[in-house]
Amino acid sequence: MKFSRRKFSKLGLMAGVGLGIPLGRTAGPVGRLVESATVTSPRVEQFEAPLPVPPVLEPSRTDETTDYYEITQQEGTVEILPGYETTVWGYNGLFPGPTIEARSGREVVIEHRNELPVPVSTHLHGGVTPPESDGFPTDLILPPDLSVEDLPGHISGTVAGISHGSKEYTYPNQQRAATLWYHDHRMDFTGPQVYKGLAGFYIIRDGIEDELPLPDGEKEVPLMIADRTFTDDGEMYYPSVDPSLMGEHGVLASTSFGPHTGVFGDTILVNGAPWPRMEVSNTKYRFRILNASNARTYELAIEPSPSEGNSFVQVGSDGGLLSEPIRHDKLLISPAERFDVVVDFSQYSVGSEVTLVNRRGTGRVSDVMRFEVVREEKEESEIPAQLAPELEFPSPEDAEVTRRFFFLAGVLGGMSTINGNGYDPERIDANPRLGSTEIWEFDADPAHPIHMHLVHFKVISRDGGPPGPYDAGWKDTVFLDGGNVRVVAKFTPYRGKYVFHCHNLEHEDMMMMANFEVV
């Protein structure tokens, strides 16, 4: 049955009123409306901080088939705003966390130890991962001194059960080279825990990519873009109903954030630095761009634009390299999407200042970072016309089932829903057969970045027409700015229970998530 938007608007009102959900609650079946004071970050001079690059983590040991890592999730103190100390919850106490560099076909095992005061669950976003290592929202790692009886609410529907103190995650990496990322995925509290710093890059490499003459070394740079708000003393401000994250979940109501829109910050960070600057030569650079914001979508552009050609040459998407490069003058990137692009600074003379801007922002959030062209160098890279072998997408003609899902943000603080239902970790909303191909049709009101675990998919239509300019390649997250998108996916290689959800993290915590089980 296909629902009209009018019918779903009524369902949204029912979710907020008919199910007895008091106004202002952002997730869960009960709540209250609490107004919050406006918080404005201390003023920071833009383009003063140098761009940091997250360190690459070394394995603790290796054997013939596997690289082993150890990561401790813990509090750390870092200087994000100049002159201020900020407490973060980070992987090894860092924000962003350390980068994991893996090889396609070589297994990675990561032991995550939890020294935070709250439960955690770690998801490798974009990973083709067995269900027990996928970071199911109730597969929690508890702090060593916390018992299940101390947890808020009832924890149910686990895939791999509850762990105490630590857990090993196994990633086979039987997939193409791609830019992935790992982040917290705890049910009801993903938003605040990612906001506090639990996010890091996970980059898979393979022989096909190794052979390409794309920029590499210091000219291949990951860019994690995220917005945050800070208090007067430099601490991150997330408007939690319960700042301990151990009681009632949800966010406070405000004019700048809330249950319908998600949490927006007033300070743009790139790799954990506010509006940084990066010195470059007049050559090509490869940027692995990740939108790690909770709710903000960016329309990235370069000012001034190059005198010839396009600002960005896209070479990869969520699931890895494209078959052929695509040229863009701007990039629309919603939360959790990745764009692998090359920028050619040979179009600018030495001494030029080139700004990465956000055309969806106003005021200070309309700027992201600045590049300073400081030296001439010989160009040693190029963008080949053929990047990866022709991508073998599943054919819509082979689809056994077409499923339809409508994503509706909570009305007046009510529960957010998929097909009128809030999240239940025990309910199965789809049961694709192992190895089968299916078409999933997503409708959204208003705007939602939709993420599927386990599989990568191809966008086959948008609003009844062809895919949009940013839909190319293998995707695991697709942005719906209202409207309709149809995708085709093959459900392989694992049986088990996974989730799909909106990656506006406040919407996710407001129950805009559902389970599918590959049978």
Coordinates of C-alpha atoms in Angstrom, one line a residue:
M1 CA 0.0 0.0 0.0
K2 CA 1.3 3.4 -0.9
F3 CA 0.4 6.3 1.4
S4 CA -0.1 9.8 0.4
R5 CA 1.8 12.6 2.1
R6 CA -1.5 13.9 3.5
K7 CA -2.2 10.5 5.1
F8 CA 1.3 10.4 6.6
S9 CA 0.9 13.9 8.0
K10 CA -2.1 12.6 9.8
L11 CA -0.1 9.6 11.0
G12 CA 2.5 12.0 12.3
L13 CA -0.1 13.9 14.3
M14 CA -1.3 10.6 15.6
A15 CA 2.2 9.6 16.6
G16 CA 2.5 12.8 18.6
V17 CA -1.0 12.8 20.1
G18 CA -3.0 9.7 19.6
L19 CA -0.3 7.5 21.1
G20 CA -0.1 9.6 24.1
I21 CA 3.3 11.3 23.4
P22 CA 3.5 14.7 25.2
L23 CA 4.8 17.5 23.1
G24 CA 8.5 18.2 23.0
R25 CA 9.7 14.6 23.4
T26 CA 12.2 13.8 20.7
A27 CA 12.4 10.0 21.1
G28 CA 10.5 7.3 22.9
P29 CA 6.9 6.9 24.0
V30 CA 6.8 9.5 26.7
G31 CA 8.4 12.9 27.3
R32 CA 7.9 16.5 28.1
L33 CA 8.4 19.9 26.5
V34 CA 11.4 21.8 27.9
E35 CA 12.5 25.1 26.5
S36 CA 16.3 25.7 26.4
A37 CA 18.2 28.9 26.5
T38 CA 20.0 30.0 23.4
V39 CA 23.7 29.1 23.6
T40 CA 26.2 30.8 21.3
S41 CA 29.8 29.6 20.9
P42 CA 32.8 31.8 21.8
R43 CA 33.9 33.8 18.7
V44 CA 36.7 32.2 16.8
E45 CA 38.8 33.8 14.1
Q46 CA 38.2 31.9 10.9
F47 CA 41.0 30.3 8.9
E48 CA 43.6 30.6 11.7
A49 CA 43.9 27.0 12.9
P50 CA 45.9 24.7 10.7
L51 CA 44.0 21.7 9.3
P52 CA 44.8 18.6 11.5
V53 CA 44.8 15.2 9.9
P54 CA 43.7 12.3 12.1
P55 CA 46.6 9.9 12.9
V56 CA 46.6 6.4 11.3
L57 CA 46.4 3.7 14.0
E58 CA 49.0 1.0 13.9
P59 CA 47.9 -2.6 14.5
S60 CA 48.7 -4.1 17.9
R61 CA 49.7 -7.3 16.1
T62 CA 49.3 -9.0 12.7
D63 CA 49.2 -12.5 11.3
E64 CA 48.9 -14.0 7.8
T65 CA 45.2 -13.1 7.4
T66 CA 44.3 -10.5 10.0
D67 CA 45.3 -7.1 11.5
Y68 CA 44.4 -6.6 15.1
Y69 CA 43.7 -3.3 16.7
E70 CA 42.9 -2.0 20.2
I71 CA 40.7 1.1 20.7
T72 CA 39.7 2.6 24.1
Q73 CA 36.6 4.7 24.1
Q74 CA 37.4 7.3 26.8
E75 CA 37.2 10.9 27.8
G76 CA 39.9 13.2 26.5
T77 CA 40.8 16.9 26.8
V78 CA 41.6 18.7 23.6
E79 CA 42.0 22.2 22.4
I80 CA 39.3 22.8 19.7
L81 CA 38.7 26.5 20.1
P82 CA 42.0 28.4 20.6
G83 CA 42.6 29.0 24.3
Y84 CA 39.9 26.6 25.5
E85 CA 40.0 23.1 26.8
T86 CA 37.1 20.8 25.6
T87 CA 36.2 17.5 27.0
V88 CA 35.5 14.9 24.2
W89 CA 34.3 11.3 24.2
G90 CA 36.7 9.9 21.7
Y91 CA 38.3 6.7 20.3
N92 CA 41.5 6.6 22.2
G93 CA 40.4 10.0 23.6
L94 CA 40.7 11.7 20.2
F95 CA 38.2 13.6 18.1
P96 CA 38.1 12.6 15.3
G97 CA 39.3 9.1 16.3
P98 CA 42.3 7.5 14.7
T99 CA 42.0 6.4 11.1
I100 CA 42.0 2.7 10.4
E101 CA 43.6 1.8 7.0
A102 CA 42.6 -1.7 5.8
R103 CA 43.2 -3.8 2.7
S104 CA 40.4 -5.3 0.7
G105 CA 40.2 -9.0 1.5
R106 CA 42.3 -8.8 4.6
E107 CA 40.4 -9.2 7.9
V108 CA 40.5 -6.6 10.7
V109 CA 39.7 -7.3 14.3
I110 CA 39.2 -4.4 16.6
E111 CA 38.9 -4.8 20.4
H112 CA 36.8 -1.8 21.7
R113 CA 37.2 -1.1 25.4
N114 CA 34.6 1.1 27.0
E115 CA 35.9 3.5 29.7
L116 CA 33.1 6.0 29.2
P117 CA 30.3 6.4 31.8
V118 CA 27.7 5.2 29.4
P119 CA 27.0 2.1 27.2
V120 CA 28.3 2.2 23.6
S121 CA 27.8 0.3 20.3
T122 CA 30.2 0.8 17.4
H123 CA 29.0 0.6 13.8
L124 CA 31.3 0.5 10.8
H125 CA 29.3 2.7 8.4
G126 CA 29.5 1.3 4.9
G127 CA 31.0 -2.0 6.0
V128 CA 29.8 -5.3 4.6
T129 CA 29.9 -6.8 8.1
P130 CA 28.5 -9.9 9.8
P131 CA 25.5 -9.0 12.0
E132 CA 27.2 -9.7 15.3
S133 CA 29.9 -7.1 14.5
D134 CA 27.6 -4.5 12.8
G135 CA 26.9 -2.5 15.9
F136 CA 23.2 -3.3 16.3
P137 CA 21.7 -0.5 18.5
T138 CA 21.1 -2.8 21.5
D139 CA 24.3 -4.8 21.2
L140 CA 25.9 -2.6 23.9
I141 CA 29.3 -2.6 25.5
L142 CA 28.7 -1.6 29.1
P143 CA 31.2 0.2 31.3
P144 CA 32.9 -2.4 33.5
D145 CA 31.0 -1.2 36.6
L146 CA 27.6 -1.0 35.0
S147 CA 25.0 -3.8 35.1
V148 CA 22.1 -4.4 32.8
E149 CA 19.8 -3.6 35.6
D150 CA 21.2 -0.1 35.7
L151 CA 20.3 0.6 32.1
P152 CA 17.6 3.1 31.3
G153 CA 14.6 1.4 29.7
H154 CA 14.3 -2.2 28.6
I155 CA 17.1 -3.5 26.3
S156 CA 15.7 -6.1 23.9
G157 CA 16.2 -7.6 20.5
T158 CA 20.0 -7.9 20.6
V159 CA 21.9 -9.7 17.9
A160 CA 25.1 -10.5 19.7
G161 CA 24.0 -9.7 23.3
I162 CA 25.4 -7.4 25.9
S163 CA 29.2 -7.1 26.5
H164 CA 30.9 -5.9 29.7
G165 CA 33.9 -3.7 29.4
S166 CA 35.0 -4.7 25.9
K167 CA 34.1 -6.4 22.7
E168 CA 35.8 -7.6 19.6
Y169 CA 34.4 -6.5 16.2
T170 CA 35.5 -8.5 13.1
Y171 CA 35.5 -6.9 9.7
P172 CA 36.2 -9.2 6.7
N173 CA 36.7 -6.3 4.3
Q174 CA 35.5 -8.4 1.4
Q175 CA 34.6 -5.2 -0.5
R176 CA 36.0 -2.6 -2.8
A177 CA 38.3 0.2 -1.8
A178 CA 36.2 2.9 -0.2
T179 CA 36.0 5.7 2.4
L180 CA 34.1 4.3 5.4
W181 CA 33.7 5.6 8.9
Y182 CA 33.0 4.2 12.3
H183 CA 30.8 5.8 14.9
D184 CA 28.6 5.1 17.9
H185 CA 25.2 3.5 17.4
R186 CA 23.7 3.2 20.8
M187 CA 19.9 3.1 20.7
D188 CA 18.2 6.4 21.7
F189 CA 21.6 8.1 22.3
T190 CA 23.5 8.0 19.0
G191 CA 23.1 11.8 18.5
P192 CA 24.8 13.0 21.7
Q193 CA 27.5 10.3 21.7
V194 CA 28.6 11.0 18.1
Y195 CA 28.3 14.8 18.8
K196 CA 30.7 14.3 21.8
G197 CA 33.3 12.8 19.4
L198 CA 32.7 9.1 18.7
A199 CA 33.6 9.2 15.0
G200 CA 36.6 8.2 12.9
F201 CA 37.7 7.3 9.4
Y202 CA 38.1 3.7 8.2
I203 CA 39.7 3.6 4.7
I204 CA 39.8 0.4 2.6
R205 CA 42.4 0.2 -0.1
D206 CA 42.9 -2.3 -3.0
G207 CA 45.1 -3.0 -6.0
I208 CA 42.8 -1.3 -8.5
E209 CA 43.0 2.0 -6.6
D210 CA 46.8 1.5 -6.0
E211 CA 47.4 1.5 -9.8
L212 CA 45.6 4.8 -10.5
P213 CA 47.7 8.0 -10.8
L214 CA 45.4 9.9 -8.5
P215 CA 46.9 12.3 -5.9
D216 CA 48.3 10.4 -2.9
G217 CA 50.5 10.7 0.1
E218 CA 50.2 14.2 1.6
K219 CA 47.9 15.1 -1.3
E220 CA 45.3 12.6 -0.3
V221 CA 43.5 14.2 2.7
P222 CA 40.4 13.0 4.6
L223 CA 38.0 15.9 5.6
M224 CA 35.5 15.2 8.3
I225 CA 33.0 18.1 8.4
A226 CA 30.9 18.5 11.5
D227 CA 29.1 21.4 13.2
R228 CA 29.1 21.9 16.9
T229 CA 28.1 24.6 19.5
F230 CA 30.3 25.4 22.5
T231 CA 29.5 26.9 25.9
D232 CA 31.3 30.0 27.3
D233 CA 34.0 27.8 28.9
G234 CA 34.6 25.9 25.6
E235 CA 32.7 22.7 26.3
M236 CA 30.6 21.1 23.6
Y237 CA 26.9 21.9 24.1
Y238 CA 24.4 19.3 23.1
P239 CA 20.9 20.0 24.3
S240 CA 20.1 16.7 26.0
V241 CA 17.1 16.4 28.2
D242 CA 19.4 14.4 30.5
P243 CA 23.0 15.4 30.1
S244 CA 24.2 12.2 31.8
L245 CA 22.7 10.2 28.9
M246 CA 21.7 7.6 31.4
G247 CA 18.1 8.6 31.9
E248 CA 15.4 10.2 29.7
H249 CA 16.6 10.6 26.1
G250 CA 15.8 13.3 23.7
V251 CA 16.7 17.0 23.1
L252 CA 15.4 20.2 24.5
A253 CA 13.2 22.4 22.4
S254 CA 14.8 25.5 20.8
T255 CA 14.4 27.8 17.9
S256 CA 17.7 26.5 16.4
F257 CA 17.3 22.8 17.1
G258 CA 14.6 20.4 18.2
P259 CA 12.7 17.3 17.5
H260 CA 11.7 18.2 13.9
T261 CA 15.0 19.5 12.5
G262 CA 17.8 17.9 14.5
V263 CA 20.7 19.6 16.3
F264 CA 22.6 22.3 14.4
G265 CA 25.9 23.8 15.6
D266 CA 27.1 27.4 15.0
T267 CA 30.8 26.4 14.6
I268 CA 32.0 24.4 11.6
L269 CA 34.8 21.9 12.3
V270 CA 36.9 20.1 9.8
N271 CA 38.9 17.2 11.3
G272 CA 38.1 18.7 14.7
A273 CA 39.4 22.2 14.0
P274 CA 37.2 25.3 13.6
W275 CA 37.2 26.8 10.1
P276 CA 40.8 25.6 9.5
R277 CA 43.3 26.6 6.8
M278 CA 45.4 24.3 4.7
E279 CA 48.5 25.2 2.7
V280 CA 48.6 23.6 -0.7
S281 CA 50.7 23.7 -3.8
N282 CA 49.4 24.6 -7.3
T283 CA 48.6 20.9 -8.0
K284 CA 45.8 18.4 -7.7
Y285 CA 44.7 17.2 -4.3
R286 CA 42.4 14.3 -3.4
F287 CA 39.9 14.9 -0.6
R288 CA 37.8 12.2 1.0
I289 CA 34.9 14.3 2.3
L290 CA 32.6 13.0 5.0
N291 CA 29.6 14.8 6.4
A292 CA 29.7 13.8 10.1
S293 CA 27.2 16.4 11.2
N294 CA 24.2 15.2 13.2
A295 CA 21.7 17.0 11.0
R296 CA 23.2 19.6 8.7
T297 CA 23.3 19.2 5.0
Y298 CA 26.0 21.1 3.1
E299 CA 26.1 22.5 -0.4
L300 CA 29.8 22.8 -0.9
A301 CA 31.4 25.1 -3.4
I302 CA 34.8 26.8 -4.0
E303 CA 35.2 30.5 -4.1
P304 CA 36.6 31.9 -6.3
S305 CA 35.6 29.2 -8.7
P306 CA 38.4 28.1 -11.1
S307 CA 38.8 30.1 -14.3
E308 CA 38.6 26.9 -16.3
G309 CA 36.9 23.6 -15.7
N310 CA 34.9 22.5 -12.7
S311 CA 35.5 23.0 -9.0
F312 CA 35.3 19.3 -8.1
V313 CA 36.0 16.1 -10.0
Q314 CA 34.3 13.2 -8.2
V315 CA 36.2 10.0 -8.3
G316 CA 34.3 8.0 -5.7
S317 CA 31.1 7.8 -3.6
D318 CA 30.0 6.0 -0.5
G319 CA 30.9 2.5 -1.8
G320 CA 34.2 3.3 -3.6
L321 CA 35.5 4.4 -6.9
L322 CA 33.2 5.4 -9.8
S323 CA 33.8 3.8 -13.2
E324 CA 34.4 7.3 -14.7
P325 CA 35.0 10.7 -13.1
I326 CA 32.1 13.1 -12.8
R327 CA 32.6 16.9 -12.8
H328 CA 30.7 19.2 -10.4
D329 CA 30.6 22.9 -9.6
K330 CA 29.0 22.2 -6.2
L331 CA 28.4 19.2 -4.0
L332 CA 25.3 18.5 -2.0
I333 CA 26.3 16.2 0.9
S334 CA 23.9 15.1 3.6
P335 CA 24.8 13.5 7.0
A336 CA 26.9 10.3 6.6
E337 CA 27.5 10.6 2.8
R338 CA 31.0 10.6 1.5
F339 CA 32.3 12.2 -1.7
D340 CA 35.8 11.4 -3.0
V341 CA 36.9 14.3 -5.1
V342 CA 39.9 15.9 -6.7
V343 CA 40.5 19.7 -6.6
D344 CA 43.0 21.2 -9.1
F345 CA 44.7 24.2 -7.5
S346 CA 46.8 24.8 -10.7
Q347 CA 43.9 27.2 -11.7
Y348 CA 45.1 29.6 -8.9
S349 CA 48.3 31.6 -8.7
V350 CA 50.7 31.3 -5.7
G351 CA 49.4 33.6 -3.0
S352 CA 45.7 32.9 -3.8
E353 CA 43.2 32.1 -1.0
V354 CA 40.5 29.6 -2.0
T355 CA 37.6 29.1 0.4
L356 CA 35.4 26.0 0.7
V357 CA 31.9 27.4 1.4
N358 CA 28.5 26.1 2.3
R359 CA 25.8 27.7 0.2
R360 CA 23.2 26.2 2.4
G361 CA 24.5 28.1 5.4
T362 CA 24.1 31.7 6.4
G363 CA 26.5 33.9 8.5
R364 CA 29.5 32.1 9.8
V365 CA 28.3 28.6 8.9
S366 CA 28.4 29.6 5.3
D367 CA 32.2 29.1 5.4
V368 CA 33.9 25.7 5.9
M369 CA 37.7 26.0 5.5
R370 CA 40.3 27.8 3.4
F371 CA 43.1 26.6 1.1
E372 CA 46.2 28.8 0.7
V373 CA 48.2 28.3 -2.4
V374 CA 51.7 28.8 -1.1
R375 CA 54.1 27.1 -3.6
E376 CA 54.6 25.8 -7.1
E377 CA 55.2 22.1 -7.7
K378 CA 55.4 19.8 -10.6
E379 CA 52.1 18.0 -11.2
E380 CA 52.7 14.2 -10.7
S381 CA 49.1 13.0 -10.7
E382 CA 46.2 12.8 -13.2
I383 CA 42.6 11.8 -13.3
P384 CA 42.2 8.9 -15.8
A385 CA 39.1 8.7 -17.9
Q386 CA 38.5 5.1 -16.6
L387 CA 38.7 4.8 -12.8
A388 CA 37.4 1.3 -11.8
P389 CA 36.2 -1.5 -14.1
E390 CA 32.6 -1.1 -15.1
L391 CA 30.5 -1.4 -11.9
E392 CA 28.3 -4.5 -11.8
F393 CA 25.1 -3.2 -10.3
P394 CA 22.1 -5.5 -9.7
S395 CA 19.4 -5.1 -12.3
P396 CA 16.0 -3.8 -11.3
E397 CA 14.6 -6.5 -13.7
D398 CA 15.9 -9.2 -11.3
A399 CA 14.1 -7.7 -8.3
E400 CA 11.9 -10.2 -6.5
V401 CA 10.2 -7.7 -4.3
T402 CA 9.5 -3.9 -4.2
R403 CA 9.1 -2.5 -0.8
R404 CA 8.0 1.1 0.1
F405 CA 8.9 3.1 3.2
F406 CA 7.8 6.5 4.1
F407 CA 10.0 8.6 6.5
L408 CA 8.1 11.2 8.5
A409 CA 9.7 13.5 11.1
G410 CA 7.9 13.9 14.4
V411 CA 5.2 16.5 14.3
L412 CA 5.2 19.0 17.3
G413 CA 7.8 16.9 19.1
G414 CA 6.2 13.5 18.5
M415 CA 7.8 10.3 17.5
S416 CA 9.5 10.1 14.1
T417 CA 8.3 7.1 12.1
I418 CA 8.9 4.8 9.1
N419 CA 5.5 3.7 7.6
G420 CA 3.9 5.1 10.7
N421 CA 5.9 3.0 13.2
G422 CA 8.5 4.0 15.7
Y423 CA 11.5 1.8 16.2
D424 CA 11.2 -1.6 18.0
P425 CA 14.4 -3.6 18.2
E426 CA 12.4 -6.8 18.0
R427 CA 10.1 -6.1 15.1
I428 CA 11.2 -7.1 11.6
D429 CA 10.0 -4.8 8.8
A430 CA 11.5 -6.6 5.9
N431 CA 12.9 -10.1 5.3
P432 CA 14.8 -10.2 2.1
R433 CA 16.1 -13.6 1.0
L434 CA 19.9 -14.2 1.0
G435 CA 21.2 -13.5 -2.5
S436 CA 18.0 -11.8 -3.7
T437 CA 17.7 -8.5 -5.4
E438 CA 15.0 -6.1 -4.2
I439 CA 13.8 -2.5 -5.1
W440 CA 13.3 -0.3 -2.1
E441 CA 11.3 2.9 -2.6
F442 CA 11.8 5.7 -0.1
D443 CA 9.5 8.7 0.4
A444 CA 10.4 11.5 2.8
D445 CA 8.8 14.4 4.5
P446 CA 10.5 16.7 4.9
A447 CA 14.3 15.9 4.4
H448 CA 16.1 12.7 5.4
P449 CA 19.4 11.0 4.6
I450 CA 18.5 7.3 4.5
H451 CA 21.1 4.7 5.4
M452 CA 21.0 1.0 4.9
H453 CA 23.3 -1.3 6.8
L454 CA 25.0 -4.3 5.2
V455 CA 24.3 -3.5 1.5
H456 CA 25.4 -1.0 -1.0
F457 CA 22.7 0.0 -3.5
K458 CA 22.3 1.9 -6.8
V459 CA 19.9 4.8 -7.1
I460 CA 17.6 4.0 -10.1
S461 CA 15.2 6.9 -10.0
R462 CA 14.4 10.2 -8.2
D463 CA 10.9 11.7 -8.2
G464 CA 10.0 9.5 -11.1
G465 CA 12.9 10.7 -13.3
P466 CA 16.5 9.7 -13.6
P467 CA 18.9 9.7 -10.6
G468 CA 20.3 13.1 -9.5
P469 CA 23.8 14.4 -10.1
Y470 CA 25.0 13.2 -6.7
D471 CA 23.5 9.7 -6.9
A472 CA 26.3 8.0 -8.9
G473 CA 28.1 4.9 -7.9
W474 CA 27.6 2.5 -5.1
K475 CA 25.7 4.2 -2.2
D476 CA 24.8 3.3 1.3
T477 CA 23.2 6.6 2.2
V478 CA 20.9 8.6 -0.1
F479 CA 19.5 12.1 0.6
L480 CA 15.8 12.8 0.2
D481 CA 15.0 16.5 0.3
G482 CA 11.4 15.5 0.3
G483 CA 10.2 13.5 -2.7
N484 CA 10.9 9.9 -3.7
V485 CA 13.9 7.8 -4.5
R486 CA 14.0 4.2 -5.7
V487 CA 17.1 2.0 -5.1
V488 CA 18.1 -1.5 -6.1
A489 CA 20.2 -3.7 -3.8
K490 CA 21.4 -7.3 -3.6
F491 CA 21.1 -8.7 -0.1
T492 CA 24.4 -10.6 0.4
P493 CA 26.7 -12.1 1.8
Y494 CA 25.3 -12.6 5.4
R495 CA 22.1 -13.7 7.0
G496 CA 20.9 -11.9 10.0
K497 CA 19.3 -8.8 11.5
Y498 CA 20.3 -5.3 10.4
V499 CA 18.8 -1.8 10.6
F500 CA 18.0 1.0 8.1
H501 CA 17.3 4.5 9.3
C502 CA 17.4 8.2 8.9
H503 CA 21.0 9.5 9.5
N504 CA 19.7 12.8 10.9
L505 CA 20.8 11.5 14.3
E506 CA 18.1 13.2 16.2
H507 CA 15.5 11.6 13.9
E508 CA 17.2 8.3 14.4
D509 CA 17.0 8.7 18.2
M510 CA 13.4 9.8 17.8
M511 CA 12.8 6.2 16.5
M512 CA 13.1 6.7 12.8
M513 CA 14.7 3.3 12.4
A514 CA 13.6 -0.2 11.4
N515 CA 15.0 -3.7 11.2
F516 CA 15.4 -6.0 8.2
E517 CA 16.4 -9.6 8.5
V518 CA 18.2 -11.5 5.6
V519 CA 16.8 -15.0 5.7

